[in-house]
Coordinates of C-alpha atoms and ligand atoms in Angstrom, one line a residue:
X1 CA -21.3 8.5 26.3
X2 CA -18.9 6.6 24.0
X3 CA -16.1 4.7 23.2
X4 CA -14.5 5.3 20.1
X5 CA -11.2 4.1 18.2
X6 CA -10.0 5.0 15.3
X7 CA -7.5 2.4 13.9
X8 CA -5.8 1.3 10.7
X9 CA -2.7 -0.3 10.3
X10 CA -1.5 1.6 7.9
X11 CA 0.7 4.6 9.3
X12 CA 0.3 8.3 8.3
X13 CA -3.6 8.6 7.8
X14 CA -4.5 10.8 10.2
X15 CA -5.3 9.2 13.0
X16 CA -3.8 11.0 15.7
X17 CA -4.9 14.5 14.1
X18 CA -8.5 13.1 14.0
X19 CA -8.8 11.7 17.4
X20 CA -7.2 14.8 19.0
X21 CA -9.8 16.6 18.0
X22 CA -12.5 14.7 18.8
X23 CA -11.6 14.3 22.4
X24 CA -11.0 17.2 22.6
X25 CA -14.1 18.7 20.7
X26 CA -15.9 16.3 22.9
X27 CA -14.5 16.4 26.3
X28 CA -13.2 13.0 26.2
X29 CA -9.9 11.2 27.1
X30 CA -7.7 10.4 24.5
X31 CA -5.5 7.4 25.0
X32 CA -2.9 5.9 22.6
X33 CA -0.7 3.3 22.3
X34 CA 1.7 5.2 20.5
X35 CA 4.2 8.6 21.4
X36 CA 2.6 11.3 20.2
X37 CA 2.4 15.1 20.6
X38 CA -0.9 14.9 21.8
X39 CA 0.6 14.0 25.3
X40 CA 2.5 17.5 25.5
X41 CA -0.8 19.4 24.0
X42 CA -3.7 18.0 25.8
X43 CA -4.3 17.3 29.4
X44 CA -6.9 14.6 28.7
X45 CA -4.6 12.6 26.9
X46 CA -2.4 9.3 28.2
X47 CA -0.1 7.1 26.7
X48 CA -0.5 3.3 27.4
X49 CA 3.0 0.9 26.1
X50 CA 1.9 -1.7 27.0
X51 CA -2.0 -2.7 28.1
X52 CA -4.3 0.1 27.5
X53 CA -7.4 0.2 30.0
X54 CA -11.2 0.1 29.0
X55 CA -13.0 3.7 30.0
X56 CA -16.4 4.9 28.8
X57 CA -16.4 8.4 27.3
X58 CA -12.5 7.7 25.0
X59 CA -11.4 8.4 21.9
X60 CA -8.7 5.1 21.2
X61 CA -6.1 6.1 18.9
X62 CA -4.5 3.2 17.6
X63 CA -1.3 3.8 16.1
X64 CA 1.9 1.7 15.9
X65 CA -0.9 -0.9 15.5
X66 CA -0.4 -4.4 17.5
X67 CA -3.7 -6.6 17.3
X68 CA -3.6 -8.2 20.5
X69 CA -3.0 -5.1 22.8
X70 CA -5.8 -3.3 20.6
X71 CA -8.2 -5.8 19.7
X72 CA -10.4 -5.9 23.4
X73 CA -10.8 -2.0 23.3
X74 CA -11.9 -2.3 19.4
X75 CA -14.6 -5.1 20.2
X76 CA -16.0 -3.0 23.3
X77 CA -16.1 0.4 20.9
X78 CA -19.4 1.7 20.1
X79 CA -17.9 2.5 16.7
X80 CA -14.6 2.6 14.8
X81 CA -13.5 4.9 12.4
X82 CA -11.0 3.7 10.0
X83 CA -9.0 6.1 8.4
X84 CA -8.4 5.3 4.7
X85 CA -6.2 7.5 2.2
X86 CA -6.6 7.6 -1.9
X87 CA -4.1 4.9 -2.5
X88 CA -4.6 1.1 -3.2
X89 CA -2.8 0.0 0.0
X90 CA -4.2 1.7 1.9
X91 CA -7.9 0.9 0.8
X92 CA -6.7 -3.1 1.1
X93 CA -4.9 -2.5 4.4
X94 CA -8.5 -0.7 5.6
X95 CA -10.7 -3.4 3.7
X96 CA -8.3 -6.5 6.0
X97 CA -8.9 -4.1 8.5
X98 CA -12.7 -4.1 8.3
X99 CA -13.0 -7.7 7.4
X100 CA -12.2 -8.8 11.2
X101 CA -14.1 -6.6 12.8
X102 CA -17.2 -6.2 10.3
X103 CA -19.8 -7.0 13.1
X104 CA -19.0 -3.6 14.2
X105 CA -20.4 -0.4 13.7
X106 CA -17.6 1.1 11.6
X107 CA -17.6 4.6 9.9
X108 CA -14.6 4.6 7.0
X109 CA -13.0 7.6 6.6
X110 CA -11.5 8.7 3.8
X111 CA -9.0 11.3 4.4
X112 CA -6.5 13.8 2.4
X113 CA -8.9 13.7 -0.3
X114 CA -8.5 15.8 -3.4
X115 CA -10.7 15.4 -5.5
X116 CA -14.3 14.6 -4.6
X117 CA -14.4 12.1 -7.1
X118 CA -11.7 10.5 -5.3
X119 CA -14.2 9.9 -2.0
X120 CA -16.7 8.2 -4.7
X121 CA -14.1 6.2 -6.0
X122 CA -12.8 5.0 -2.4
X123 CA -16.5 4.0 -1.3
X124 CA -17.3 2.1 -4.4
X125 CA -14.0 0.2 -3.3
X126 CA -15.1 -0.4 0.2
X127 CA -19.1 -1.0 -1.3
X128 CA -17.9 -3.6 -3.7
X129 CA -16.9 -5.8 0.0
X130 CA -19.3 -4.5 2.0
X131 CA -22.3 -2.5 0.8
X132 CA -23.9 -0.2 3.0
X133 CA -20.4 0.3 5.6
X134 CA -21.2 4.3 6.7
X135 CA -18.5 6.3 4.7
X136 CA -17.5 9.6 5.0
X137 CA -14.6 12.1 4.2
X138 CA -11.9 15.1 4.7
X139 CA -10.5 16.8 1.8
X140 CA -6.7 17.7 1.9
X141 CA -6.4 20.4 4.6
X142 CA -4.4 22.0 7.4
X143 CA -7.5 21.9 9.8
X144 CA -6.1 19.2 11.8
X145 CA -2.7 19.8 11.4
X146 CA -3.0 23.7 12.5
X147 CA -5.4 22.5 15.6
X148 CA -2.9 20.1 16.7
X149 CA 0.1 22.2 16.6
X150 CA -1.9 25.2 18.5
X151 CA -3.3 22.6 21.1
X152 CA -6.6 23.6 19.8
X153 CA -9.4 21.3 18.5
X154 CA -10.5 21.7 15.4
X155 CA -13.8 23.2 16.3
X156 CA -11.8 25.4 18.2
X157 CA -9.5 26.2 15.4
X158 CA -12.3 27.0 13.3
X159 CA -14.2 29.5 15.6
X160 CA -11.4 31.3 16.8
X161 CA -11.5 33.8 13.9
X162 CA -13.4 35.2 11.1
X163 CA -10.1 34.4 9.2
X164 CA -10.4 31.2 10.4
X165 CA -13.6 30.4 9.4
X166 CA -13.1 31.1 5.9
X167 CA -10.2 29.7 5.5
X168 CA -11.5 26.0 6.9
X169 CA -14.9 26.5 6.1
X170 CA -15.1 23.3 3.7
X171 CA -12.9 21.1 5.9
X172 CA -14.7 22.4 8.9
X173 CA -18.3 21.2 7.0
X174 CA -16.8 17.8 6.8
X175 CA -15.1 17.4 10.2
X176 CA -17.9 18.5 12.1
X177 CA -20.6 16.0 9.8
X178 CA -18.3 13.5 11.9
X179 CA -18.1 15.4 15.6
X180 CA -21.7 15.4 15.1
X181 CA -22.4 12.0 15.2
X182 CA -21.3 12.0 19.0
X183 CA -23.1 15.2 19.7
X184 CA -26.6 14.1 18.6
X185 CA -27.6 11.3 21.0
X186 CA -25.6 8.6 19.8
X187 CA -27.0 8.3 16.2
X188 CA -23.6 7.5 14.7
X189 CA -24.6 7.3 11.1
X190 CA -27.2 10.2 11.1
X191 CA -25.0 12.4 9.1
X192 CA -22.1 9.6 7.5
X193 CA -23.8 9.1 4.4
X194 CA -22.4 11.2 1.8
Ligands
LIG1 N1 -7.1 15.9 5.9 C1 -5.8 16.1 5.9 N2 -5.2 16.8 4.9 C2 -3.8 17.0 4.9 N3 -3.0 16.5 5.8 C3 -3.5 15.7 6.8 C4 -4.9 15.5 6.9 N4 -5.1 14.7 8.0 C5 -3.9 14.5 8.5 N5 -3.0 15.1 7.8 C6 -1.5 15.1 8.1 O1 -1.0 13.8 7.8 C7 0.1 13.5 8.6 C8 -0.1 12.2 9.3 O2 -1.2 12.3 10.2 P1 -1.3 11.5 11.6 O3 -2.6 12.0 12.2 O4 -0.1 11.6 12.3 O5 -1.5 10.1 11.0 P2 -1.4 8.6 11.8 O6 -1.7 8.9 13.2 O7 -2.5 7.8 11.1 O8 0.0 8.1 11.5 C9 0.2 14.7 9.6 O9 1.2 15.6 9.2 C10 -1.1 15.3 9.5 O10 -1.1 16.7 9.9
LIG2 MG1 -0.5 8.4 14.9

């Protein structure tokens, strides 16, 4: 039982791609203020334009971000993942981001990374403002992308070959540390520290 979002205001992060495959992976709705092809690829998903409604057991993807119409949902979240990319503006976008809603449990999440060293450098960032914020990452990887365009979640992805399974294996490792925070009674940060 949860209510997650997963917000940034910065576009192109991967926050559609993630929370389509967490709902999905976790039996949840997904709702969005933004078009996306989620709508035509998942039957759990709805699109809200204008006020988006407050329902246990939701992924909240938070796209074409507008504070007002998000900001009730994002205070009663159990957690928020904020999707953060290797680039300055990004990192200040997510660390605005964090600032107004830092009484929150919030797990960054540091996507499209290259370079491992990359994810060290992007937590330092974020630990210079706030020590201790969970932190987590996905390397660069069509896991997402592929599930999406199949209509399968990433888990599904992932198990639906042997081919599969070594092609994501890596980017699977890292996706699921983050399903598995929501399959393991509700101990969101169990398996976030890397
Ligand atoms: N880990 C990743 N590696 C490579 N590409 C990714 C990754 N995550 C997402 N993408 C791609 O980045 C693009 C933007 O992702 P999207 O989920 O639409 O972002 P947002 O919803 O934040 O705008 C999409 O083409 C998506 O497939
Ligand atoms: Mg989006």
């Amino acid at each position: 039982m949860a209510i997650i979002s997963i917000a940034s205001t910065k576009g192109g992060v991967g926050k559609t791609s993630l929370a389509f495959s967490l709902a999905k992976d976790l039996g949840y709705r997904y709702a969005t203020n933004d078009m996306s092809v989620v709508l035509n690829k998942y039957k759990n998903a709805r699109y809200y334009p204008k006020k988006i409604p407050l329902y246990e057991d939701t992924v909240y993807d938070f796209g074409g971000f507008d504070a007002d119409h998000a900001d009730e949902i994002l205070r009663a979240s159990d957690i928020i993942l904020v999707p953060t990319t290797n680039d300055l503006n990004s990192i200040m976008k997510s660390l605005i981001f964090i600032k107004n809603y830092k009484e929150k449990t919030i797990l960054v999440f540091a996507n499209m990374i290259d370079n491992p060293n990359d994810a060290t450098m992007i937590k330092a960032k974020i630990h210079e403002h706030f020590p201790n914020l969970a932190f987590t990452y996905l390397r660069r990887t069509k896991l997402l992308k592929n599930a999406l365009e199949s209509g399968m979640s990433a888990s599904e992805l992932y198990e639906s070959s042997k081919h599969s399974q070594h092609l994501y294996k890596q980017a699977y490792g890292e996706y699921n540390k983050i399903l598995k925070l929501f399959t393991t009674d509700g101990h969101y940060f169990s398996a976030s520290q890397s």
